[in-house]
Short mmCIF file of C-alpha atoms and ligand atoms in Angstrom, two decimals:
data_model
loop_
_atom_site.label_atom_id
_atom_site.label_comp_id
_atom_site.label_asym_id
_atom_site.label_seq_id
_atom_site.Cartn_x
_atom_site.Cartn_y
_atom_site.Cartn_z
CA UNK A 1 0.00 0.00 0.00
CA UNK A 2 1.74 3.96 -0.79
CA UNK A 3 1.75 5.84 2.18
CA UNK A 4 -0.58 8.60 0.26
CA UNK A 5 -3.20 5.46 0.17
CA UNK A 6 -2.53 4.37 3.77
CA UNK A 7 -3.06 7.94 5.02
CA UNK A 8 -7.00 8.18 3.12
CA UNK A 9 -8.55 7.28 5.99
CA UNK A 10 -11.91 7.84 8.41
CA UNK A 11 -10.26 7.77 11.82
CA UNK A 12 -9.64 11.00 13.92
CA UNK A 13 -5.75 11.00 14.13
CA UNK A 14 -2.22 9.58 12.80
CA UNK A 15 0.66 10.48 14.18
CA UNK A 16 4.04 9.25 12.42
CA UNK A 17 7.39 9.22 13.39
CA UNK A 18 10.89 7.89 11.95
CA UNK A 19 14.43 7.29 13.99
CA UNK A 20 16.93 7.65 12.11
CA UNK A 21 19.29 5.96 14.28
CA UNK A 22 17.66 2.50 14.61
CA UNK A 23 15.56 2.87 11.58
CA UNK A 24 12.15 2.23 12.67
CA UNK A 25 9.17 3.93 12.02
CA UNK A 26 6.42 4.71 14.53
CA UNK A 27 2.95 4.97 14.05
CA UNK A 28 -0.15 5.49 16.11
CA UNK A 29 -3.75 5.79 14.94
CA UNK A 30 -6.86 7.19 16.93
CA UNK A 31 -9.66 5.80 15.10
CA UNK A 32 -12.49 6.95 17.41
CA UNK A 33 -12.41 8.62 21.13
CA UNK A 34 -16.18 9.07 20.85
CA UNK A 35 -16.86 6.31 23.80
CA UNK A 36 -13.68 7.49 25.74
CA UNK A 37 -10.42 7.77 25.16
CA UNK A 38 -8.63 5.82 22.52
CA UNK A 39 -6.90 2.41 23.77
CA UNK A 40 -5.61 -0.34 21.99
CA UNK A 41 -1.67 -2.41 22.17
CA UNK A 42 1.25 -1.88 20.88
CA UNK A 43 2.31 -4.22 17.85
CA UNK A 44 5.82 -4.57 16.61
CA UNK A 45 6.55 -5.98 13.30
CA UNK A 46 8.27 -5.48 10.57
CA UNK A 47 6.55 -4.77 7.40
CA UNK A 48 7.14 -4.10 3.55
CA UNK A 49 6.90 -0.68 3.60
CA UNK A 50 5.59 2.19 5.14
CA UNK A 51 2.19 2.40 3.69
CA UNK A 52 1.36 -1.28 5.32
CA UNK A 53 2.41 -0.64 8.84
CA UNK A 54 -0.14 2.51 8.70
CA UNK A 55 -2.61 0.61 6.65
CA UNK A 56 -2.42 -2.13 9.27
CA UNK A 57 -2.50 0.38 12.34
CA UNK A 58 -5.91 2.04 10.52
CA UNK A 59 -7.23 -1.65 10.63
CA UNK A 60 -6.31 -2.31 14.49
CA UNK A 61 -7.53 0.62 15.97
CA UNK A 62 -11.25 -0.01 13.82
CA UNK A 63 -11.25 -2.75 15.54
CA UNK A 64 -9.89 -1.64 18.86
CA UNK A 65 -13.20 0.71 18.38
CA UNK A 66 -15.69 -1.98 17.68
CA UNK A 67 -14.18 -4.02 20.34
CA UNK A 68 -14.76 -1.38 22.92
CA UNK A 69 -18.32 -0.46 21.84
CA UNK A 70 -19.72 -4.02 21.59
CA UNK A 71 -18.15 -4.66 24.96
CA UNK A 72 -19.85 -1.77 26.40
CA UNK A 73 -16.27 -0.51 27.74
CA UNK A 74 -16.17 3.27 28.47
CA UNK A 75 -12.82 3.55 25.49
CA UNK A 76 -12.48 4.13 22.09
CA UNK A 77 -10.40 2.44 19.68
CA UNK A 78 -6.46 3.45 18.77
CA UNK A 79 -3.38 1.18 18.16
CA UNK A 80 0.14 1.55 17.54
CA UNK A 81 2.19 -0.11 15.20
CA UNK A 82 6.40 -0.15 15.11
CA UNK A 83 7.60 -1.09 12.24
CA UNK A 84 11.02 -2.79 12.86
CA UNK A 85 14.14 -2.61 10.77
CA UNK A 86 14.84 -6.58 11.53
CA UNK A 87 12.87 -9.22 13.71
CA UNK A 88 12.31 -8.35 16.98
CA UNK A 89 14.51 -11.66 18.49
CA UNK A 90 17.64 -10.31 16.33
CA UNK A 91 17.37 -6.69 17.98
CA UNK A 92 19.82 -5.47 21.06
CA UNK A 93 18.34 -4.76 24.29
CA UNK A 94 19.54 -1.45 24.13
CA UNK A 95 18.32 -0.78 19.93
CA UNK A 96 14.99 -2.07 21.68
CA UNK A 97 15.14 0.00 24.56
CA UNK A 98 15.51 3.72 22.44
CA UNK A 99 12.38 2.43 20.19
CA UNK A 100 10.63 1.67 23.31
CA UNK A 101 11.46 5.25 24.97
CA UNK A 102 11.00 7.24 21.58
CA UNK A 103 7.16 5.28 21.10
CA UNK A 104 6.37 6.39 25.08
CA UNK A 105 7.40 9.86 24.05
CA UNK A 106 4.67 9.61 20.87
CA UNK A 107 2.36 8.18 23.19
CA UNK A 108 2.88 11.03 26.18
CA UNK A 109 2.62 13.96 23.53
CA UNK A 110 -0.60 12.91 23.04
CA UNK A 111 -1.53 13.31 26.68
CA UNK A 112 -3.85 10.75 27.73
CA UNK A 113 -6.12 10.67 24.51
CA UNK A 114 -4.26 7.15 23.76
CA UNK A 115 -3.37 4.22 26.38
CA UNK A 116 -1.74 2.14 24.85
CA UNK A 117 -1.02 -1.79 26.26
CA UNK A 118 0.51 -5.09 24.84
CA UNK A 119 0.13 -6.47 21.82
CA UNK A 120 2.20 -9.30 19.14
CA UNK A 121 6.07 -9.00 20.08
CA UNK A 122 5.57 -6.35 22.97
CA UNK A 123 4.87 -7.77 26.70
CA UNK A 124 3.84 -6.24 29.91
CA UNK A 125 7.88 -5.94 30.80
CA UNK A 126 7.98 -3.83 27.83
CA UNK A 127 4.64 -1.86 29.10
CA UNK A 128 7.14 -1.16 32.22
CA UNK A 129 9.68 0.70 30.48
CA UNK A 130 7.09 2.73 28.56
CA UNK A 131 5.78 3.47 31.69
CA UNK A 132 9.12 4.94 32.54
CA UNK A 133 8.36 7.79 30.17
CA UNK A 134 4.83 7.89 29.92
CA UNK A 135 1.83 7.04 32.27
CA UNK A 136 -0.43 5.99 29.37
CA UNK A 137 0.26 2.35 29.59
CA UNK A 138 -1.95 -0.44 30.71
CA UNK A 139 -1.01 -3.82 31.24
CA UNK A 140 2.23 -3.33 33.49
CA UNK A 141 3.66 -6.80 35.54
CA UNK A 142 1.68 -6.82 38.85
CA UNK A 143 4.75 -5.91 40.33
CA UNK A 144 4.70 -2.23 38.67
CA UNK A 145 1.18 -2.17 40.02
CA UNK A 146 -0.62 -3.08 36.34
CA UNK A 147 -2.97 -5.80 35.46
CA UNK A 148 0.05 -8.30 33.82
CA UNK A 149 -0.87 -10.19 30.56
CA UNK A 150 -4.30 -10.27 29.30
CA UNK A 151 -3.67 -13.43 27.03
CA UNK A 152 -5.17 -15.96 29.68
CA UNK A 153 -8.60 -14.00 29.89
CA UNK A 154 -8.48 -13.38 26.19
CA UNK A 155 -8.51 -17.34 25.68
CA UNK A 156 -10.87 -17.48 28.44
CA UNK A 157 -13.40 -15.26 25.96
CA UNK A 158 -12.33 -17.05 22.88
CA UNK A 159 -13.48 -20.26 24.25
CA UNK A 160 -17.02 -18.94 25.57
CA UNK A 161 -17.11 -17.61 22.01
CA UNK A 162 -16.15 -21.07 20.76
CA UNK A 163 -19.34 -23.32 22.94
CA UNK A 164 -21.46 -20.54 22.34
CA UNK A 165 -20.70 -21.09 18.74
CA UNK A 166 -20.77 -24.91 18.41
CA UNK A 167 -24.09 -24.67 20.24
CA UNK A 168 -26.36 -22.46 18.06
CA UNK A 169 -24.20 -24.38 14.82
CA UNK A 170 -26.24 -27.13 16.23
CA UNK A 171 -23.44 -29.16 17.51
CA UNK A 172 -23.63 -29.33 20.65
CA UNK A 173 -21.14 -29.31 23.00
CA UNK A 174 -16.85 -29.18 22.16
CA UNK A 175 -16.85 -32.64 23.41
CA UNK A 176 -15.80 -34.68 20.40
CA UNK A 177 -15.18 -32.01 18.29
CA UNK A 178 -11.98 -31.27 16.44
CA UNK A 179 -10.58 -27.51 16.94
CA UNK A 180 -7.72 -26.33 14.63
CA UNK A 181 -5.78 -24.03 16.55
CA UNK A 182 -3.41 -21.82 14.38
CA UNK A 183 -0.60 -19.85 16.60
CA UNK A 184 0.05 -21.63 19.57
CA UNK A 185 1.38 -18.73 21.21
CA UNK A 186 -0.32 -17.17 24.59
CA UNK A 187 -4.21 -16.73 23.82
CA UNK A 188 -3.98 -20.10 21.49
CA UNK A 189 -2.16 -21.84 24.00
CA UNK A 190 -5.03 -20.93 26.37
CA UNK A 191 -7.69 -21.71 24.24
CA UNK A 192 -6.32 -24.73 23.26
CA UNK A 193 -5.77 -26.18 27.23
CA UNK A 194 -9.45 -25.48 27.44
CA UNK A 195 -10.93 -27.02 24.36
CA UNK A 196 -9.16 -29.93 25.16
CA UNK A 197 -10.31 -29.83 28.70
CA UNK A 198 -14.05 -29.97 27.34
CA UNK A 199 -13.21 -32.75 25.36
CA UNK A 200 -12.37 -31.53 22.15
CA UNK A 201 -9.47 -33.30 19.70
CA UNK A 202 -7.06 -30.58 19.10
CA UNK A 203 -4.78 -30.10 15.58
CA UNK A 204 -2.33 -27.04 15.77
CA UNK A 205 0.26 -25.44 13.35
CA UNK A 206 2.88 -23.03 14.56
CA UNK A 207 6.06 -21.63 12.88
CA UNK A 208 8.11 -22.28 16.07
CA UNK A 209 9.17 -25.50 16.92
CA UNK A 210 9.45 -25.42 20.73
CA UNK A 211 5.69 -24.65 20.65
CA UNK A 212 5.25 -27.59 18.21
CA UNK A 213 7.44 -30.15 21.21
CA UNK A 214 5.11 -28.51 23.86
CA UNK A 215 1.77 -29.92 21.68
CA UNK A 216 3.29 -32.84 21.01
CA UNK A 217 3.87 -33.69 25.02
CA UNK A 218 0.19 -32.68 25.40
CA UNK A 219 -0.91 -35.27 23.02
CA UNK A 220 -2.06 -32.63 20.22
CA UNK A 221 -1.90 -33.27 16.77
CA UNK A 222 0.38 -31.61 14.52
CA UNK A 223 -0.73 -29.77 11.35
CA UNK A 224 1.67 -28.44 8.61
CA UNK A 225 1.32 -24.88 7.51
CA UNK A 226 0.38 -24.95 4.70
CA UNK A 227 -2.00 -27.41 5.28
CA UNK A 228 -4.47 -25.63 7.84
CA UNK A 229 -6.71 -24.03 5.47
CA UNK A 230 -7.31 -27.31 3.93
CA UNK A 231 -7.93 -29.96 7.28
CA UNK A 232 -11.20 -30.44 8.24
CA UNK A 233 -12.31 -30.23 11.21
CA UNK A 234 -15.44 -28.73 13.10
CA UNK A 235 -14.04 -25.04 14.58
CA UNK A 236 -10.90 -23.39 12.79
CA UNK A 237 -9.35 -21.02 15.72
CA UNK A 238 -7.06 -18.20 13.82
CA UNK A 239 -4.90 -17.45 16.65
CA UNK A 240 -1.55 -15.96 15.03
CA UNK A 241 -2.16 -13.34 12.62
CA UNK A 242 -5.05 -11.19 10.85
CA UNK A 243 -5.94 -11.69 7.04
CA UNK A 244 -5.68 -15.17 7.04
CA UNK A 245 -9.31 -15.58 4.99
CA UNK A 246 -9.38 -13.98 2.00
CA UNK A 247 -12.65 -14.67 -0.24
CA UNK A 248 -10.50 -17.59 -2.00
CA UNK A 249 -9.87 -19.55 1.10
CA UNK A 250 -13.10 -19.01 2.75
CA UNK A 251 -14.58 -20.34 -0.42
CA UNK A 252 -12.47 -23.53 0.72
CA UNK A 253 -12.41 -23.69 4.15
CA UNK A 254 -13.22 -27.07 5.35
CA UNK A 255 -14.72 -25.94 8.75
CA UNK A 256 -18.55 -25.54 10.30
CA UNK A 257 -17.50 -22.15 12.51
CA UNK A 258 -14.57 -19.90 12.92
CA UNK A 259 -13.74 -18.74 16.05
CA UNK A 260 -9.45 -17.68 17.00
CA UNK A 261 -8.55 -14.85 19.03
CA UNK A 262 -6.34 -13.07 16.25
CA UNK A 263 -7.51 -8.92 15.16
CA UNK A 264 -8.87 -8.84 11.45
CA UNK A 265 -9.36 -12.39 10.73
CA UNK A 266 -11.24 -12.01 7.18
CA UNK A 267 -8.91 -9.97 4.77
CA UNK A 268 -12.21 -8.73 3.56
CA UNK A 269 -15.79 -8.22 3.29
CA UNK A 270 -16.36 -11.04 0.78
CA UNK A 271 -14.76 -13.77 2.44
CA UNK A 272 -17.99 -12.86 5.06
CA UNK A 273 -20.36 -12.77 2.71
CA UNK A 274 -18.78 -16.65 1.15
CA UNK A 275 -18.18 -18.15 4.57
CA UNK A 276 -22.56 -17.30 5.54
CA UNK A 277 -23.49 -18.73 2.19
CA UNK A 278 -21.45 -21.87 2.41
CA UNK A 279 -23.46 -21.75 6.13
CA UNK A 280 -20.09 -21.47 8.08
CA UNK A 281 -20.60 -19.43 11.36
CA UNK A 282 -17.81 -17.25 11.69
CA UNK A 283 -17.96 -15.49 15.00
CA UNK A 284 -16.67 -11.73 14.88
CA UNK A 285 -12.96 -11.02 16.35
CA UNK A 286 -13.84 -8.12 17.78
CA UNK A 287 -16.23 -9.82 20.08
CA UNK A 288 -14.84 -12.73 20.67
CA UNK A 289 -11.00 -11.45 22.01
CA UNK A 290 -12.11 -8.75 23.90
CA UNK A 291 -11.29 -10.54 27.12
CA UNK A 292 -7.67 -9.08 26.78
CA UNK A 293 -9.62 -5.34 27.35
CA UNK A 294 -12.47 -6.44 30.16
CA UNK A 295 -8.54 -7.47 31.98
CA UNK A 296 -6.74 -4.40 31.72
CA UNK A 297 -9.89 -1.98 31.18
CA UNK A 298 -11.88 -3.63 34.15
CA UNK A 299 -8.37 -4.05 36.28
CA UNK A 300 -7.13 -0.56 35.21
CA UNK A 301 -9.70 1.37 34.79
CA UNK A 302 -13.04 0.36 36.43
CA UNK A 303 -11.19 -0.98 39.75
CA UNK A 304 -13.27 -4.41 38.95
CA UNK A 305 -12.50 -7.43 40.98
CA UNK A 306 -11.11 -10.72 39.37
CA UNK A 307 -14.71 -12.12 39.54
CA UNK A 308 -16.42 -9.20 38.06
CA UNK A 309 -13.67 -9.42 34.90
CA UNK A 310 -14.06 -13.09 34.48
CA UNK A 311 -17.70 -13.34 34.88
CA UNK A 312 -18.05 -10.18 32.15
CA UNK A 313 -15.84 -12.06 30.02
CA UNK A 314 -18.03 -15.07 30.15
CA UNK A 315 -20.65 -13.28 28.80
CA UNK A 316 -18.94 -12.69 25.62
CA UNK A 317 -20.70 -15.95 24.70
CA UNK A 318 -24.11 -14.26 25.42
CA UNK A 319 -22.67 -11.68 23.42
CA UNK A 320 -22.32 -13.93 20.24
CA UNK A 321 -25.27 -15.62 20.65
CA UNK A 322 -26.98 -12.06 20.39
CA UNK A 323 -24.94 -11.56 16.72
CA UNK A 324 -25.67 -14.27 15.26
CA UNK A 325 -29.14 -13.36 16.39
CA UNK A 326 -28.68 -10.50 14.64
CA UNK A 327 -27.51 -11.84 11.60
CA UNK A 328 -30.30 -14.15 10.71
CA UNK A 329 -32.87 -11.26 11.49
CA UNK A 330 -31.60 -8.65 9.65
CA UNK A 331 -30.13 -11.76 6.81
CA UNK A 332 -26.47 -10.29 6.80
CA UNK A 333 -23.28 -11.67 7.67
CA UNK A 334 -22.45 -12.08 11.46
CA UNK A 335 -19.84 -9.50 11.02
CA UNK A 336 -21.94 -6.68 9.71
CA UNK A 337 -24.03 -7.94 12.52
CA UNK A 338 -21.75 -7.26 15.14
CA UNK A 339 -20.62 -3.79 13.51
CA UNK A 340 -24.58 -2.77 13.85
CA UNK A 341 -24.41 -4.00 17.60
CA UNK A 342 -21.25 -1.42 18.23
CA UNK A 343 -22.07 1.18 16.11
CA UNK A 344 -25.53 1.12 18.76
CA UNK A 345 -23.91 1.60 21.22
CA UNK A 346 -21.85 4.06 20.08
CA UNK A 347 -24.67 6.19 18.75
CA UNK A 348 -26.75 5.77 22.36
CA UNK A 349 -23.46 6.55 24.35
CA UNK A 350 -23.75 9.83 21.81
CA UNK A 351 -27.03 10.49 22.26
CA UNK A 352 -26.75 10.38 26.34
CA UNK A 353 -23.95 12.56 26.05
CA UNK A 354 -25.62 15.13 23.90
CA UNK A 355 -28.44 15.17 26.04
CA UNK A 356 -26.58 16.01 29.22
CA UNK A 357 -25.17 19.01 27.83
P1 LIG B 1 1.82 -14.73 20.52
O1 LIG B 1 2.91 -14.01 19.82
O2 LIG B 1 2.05 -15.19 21.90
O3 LIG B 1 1.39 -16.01 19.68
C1 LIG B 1 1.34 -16.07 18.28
C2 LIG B 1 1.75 -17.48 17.87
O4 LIG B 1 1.52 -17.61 16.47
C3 LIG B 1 3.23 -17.80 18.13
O5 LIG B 1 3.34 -19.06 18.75
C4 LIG B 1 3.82 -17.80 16.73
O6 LIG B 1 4.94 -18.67 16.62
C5 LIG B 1 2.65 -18.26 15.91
N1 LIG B 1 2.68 -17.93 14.48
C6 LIG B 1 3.17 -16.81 13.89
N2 LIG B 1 2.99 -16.88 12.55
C7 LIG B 1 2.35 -18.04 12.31
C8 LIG B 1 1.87 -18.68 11.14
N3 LIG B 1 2.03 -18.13 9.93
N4 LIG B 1 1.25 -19.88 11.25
C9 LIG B 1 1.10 -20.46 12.48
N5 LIG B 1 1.55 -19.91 13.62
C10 LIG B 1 2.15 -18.71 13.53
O7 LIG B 1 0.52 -13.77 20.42
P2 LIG B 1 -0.80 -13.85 21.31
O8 LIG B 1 -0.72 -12.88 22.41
O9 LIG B 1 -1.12 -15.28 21.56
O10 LIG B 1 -1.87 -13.25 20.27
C11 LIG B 1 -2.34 -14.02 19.19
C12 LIG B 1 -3.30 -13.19 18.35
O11 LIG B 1 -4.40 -12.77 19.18
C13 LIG B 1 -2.67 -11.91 17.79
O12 LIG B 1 -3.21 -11.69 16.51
C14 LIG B 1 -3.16 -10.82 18.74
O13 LIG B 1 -3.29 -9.55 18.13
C15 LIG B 1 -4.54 -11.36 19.12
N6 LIG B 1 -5.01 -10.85 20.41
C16 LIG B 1 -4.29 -11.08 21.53
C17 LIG B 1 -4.75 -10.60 22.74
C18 LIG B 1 -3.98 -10.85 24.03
O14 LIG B 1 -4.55 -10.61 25.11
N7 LIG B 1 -2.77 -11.36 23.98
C19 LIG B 1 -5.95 -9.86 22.82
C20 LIG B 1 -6.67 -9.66 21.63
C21 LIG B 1 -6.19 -10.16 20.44
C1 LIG B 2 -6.39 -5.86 21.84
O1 LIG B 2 -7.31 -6.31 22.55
O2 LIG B 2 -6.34 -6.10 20.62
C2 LIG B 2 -5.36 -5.00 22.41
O3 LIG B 2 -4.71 -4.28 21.70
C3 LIG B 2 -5.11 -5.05 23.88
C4 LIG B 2 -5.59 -3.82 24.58
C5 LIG B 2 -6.89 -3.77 25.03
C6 LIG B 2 -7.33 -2.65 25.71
C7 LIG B 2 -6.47 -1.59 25.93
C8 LIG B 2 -5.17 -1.65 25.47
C9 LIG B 2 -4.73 -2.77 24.82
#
């Protein structure tokens, strides 16, 4: 994507910034601070050009928005995106450290219209030494006094999401089922413990082999890469990264639901539109990870107790019952569904807000 594409965009704010001296490039979006102000993680990545990190930042913090609103969480939706001048494992502590320190300054000029919080390749350790600089940061270690990682109550959601799923499909419960978990990394390691503990037969593919050994021990089944968009099985979990169903392999996909915990699962509106006519449920991203922001939000935020954070996040299953609900009233896909679900809330928050004035 050129950067004069990436920048076209709907959202309230970008703010871009380039170090010289390490070479990466720093960008952070505010989509929407209509609910609140704008939160959403840090990602760190390294992409082809410029125009795709701030494409993919646009994309995040749209979701970060929905997310937010559909959750009824009093935030909007931002995200920041580093893009990295070589893979985060081959940088030095202290290159990592000065792009760390230069993205809290970003995030501190913009004085508490953006939190920021963990996201792929940044941890809450990292969240500390933001915090050294700025005090927009959710998700510091307990230790620091934050909430730690969200990635077990993220998997906790993701798996509501899942039964929830399986049951209005018509099948059920997990028990028996097979669940293809892509990215065994935090949230899929999570949501694969708990499938499994409810019975269901569990395939995985990962690009690192340690986490490949560790499924192995646990009796999982190992599928190769380029073979997950083509092995049946009853729920395909995307748990690593977004785009990974275009319209051709939705038109393929040998599943009966899709349910993972990774942002921006479909690559488009078409693959949607293909995956309700070939009568595959797909169950919005959005809704279904937004455990990661009841932990820090509630934690942070709302001063909620442990109980009140997991017993909101399992209502995310309530919550995609209530889409697919949706979706077969007003005969749309489930994620135009869940977009008219947020975008009410957002336009009732508006409304009591206007009216108070
Ligand atoms: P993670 O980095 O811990 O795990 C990702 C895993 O995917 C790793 O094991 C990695 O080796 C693997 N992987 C990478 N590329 C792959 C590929 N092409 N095929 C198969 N496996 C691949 O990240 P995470 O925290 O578990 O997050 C996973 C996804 O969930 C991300 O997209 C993230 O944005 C999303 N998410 C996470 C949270 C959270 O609380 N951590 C909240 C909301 C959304
Ligand atoms: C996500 O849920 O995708 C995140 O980026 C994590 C998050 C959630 C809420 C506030 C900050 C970060």
């Amino acid at each position: 994507m050129s950067l004069d594409d990436a920048l076209r965009w709907d959202g309230e704010l970008t703010v871009t910034r380039h170090d010289r001296e390490t070479g990466a490039f720093f960008v952070i979006r505010l989509d929407s601070t209509r609910l609140g102000p704008a939160a959403g993680g840090t990602r760190a990545a390294q992409y082809a050009s410029f125009g795709d990190a701030v494409t993919d930042a646009g994309k995040l913090a749209g979701a970060m928005t929905l997310k937010m609103a559909v959750s009824n969480l009093p935030m909007g939706g931002g995200k920041s995106v580093i893009a990295l001048p070589a893979p985060r494992k081959d940088l030095a502590p202290e290159t990592w450290n000065r792009i760390l320190t230069i993205h809290a300054e970003n995030i501190d000029k913009l004085k508490g219209n953006y939190w920021t919080g963990p996201d792929v390749n940044t941890n809450s350790a990292d969240m500390d030494t933001l915090n050294e600089t700025t005090p927009y940061v959710f998700g510091r270690s307990p230790e620091r006094g934050g909430a730690g990682s969200s990635a077990d109550n993220t998997a906790l959601g993701v798996f509501e999401a899942m039964k929830a799923t399986v049951h209005y499909r018509g099948l059920g419960s997990l028990a028996g089922r097979t669940v293809l978990v892509q990215g065994l990394g935090a949230v899929g390691s999570g949501i694969a413990t708990l499938a499994a503990a409810a019975g269901a037969r569990i395939l995985v593919a990962d690009t690192d082999s340690e986490r490949l050994a560790w499924a192995l021990q646990l009796g999982y089944t190992i599928i190769g890469l380029d073979e997950v968009l083509r092995t049946p099985c009853d729920v395909f979990a995307p748990c690593a990264m977004g785009g990974v169903l275009d319209s051709s392999a939705a038109a393929n996909l040998p599943a009966s639901a899709v349910v993972g915990a990774a942002n921006n699962i479909l690559a488009d509106d078409q693959a949607g539109v293909i995956l309700r006519e070939r009568d595959i449920l797909y169950a919005p991203d959005f809704v279904t990870n937004a455990g990661g922001a009841f932990h820090l939000v509630g934690h942070e935020v709302l001063g909620w107790s442990t109980d009140t954070v997991e017993e909101r996040t399992r209502g995310i299953g309530d919550t995609i019952a209530e889409v697919y609900g949706i979706s077969e009233s007003a005969e749309t896909t489930t994620d135009a569904a869940a977009r008219i679900l947020a975008r009410q809330r957002i336009d009732s928050a508006s409304l009591v807000s206007t009216l108070a004035k």
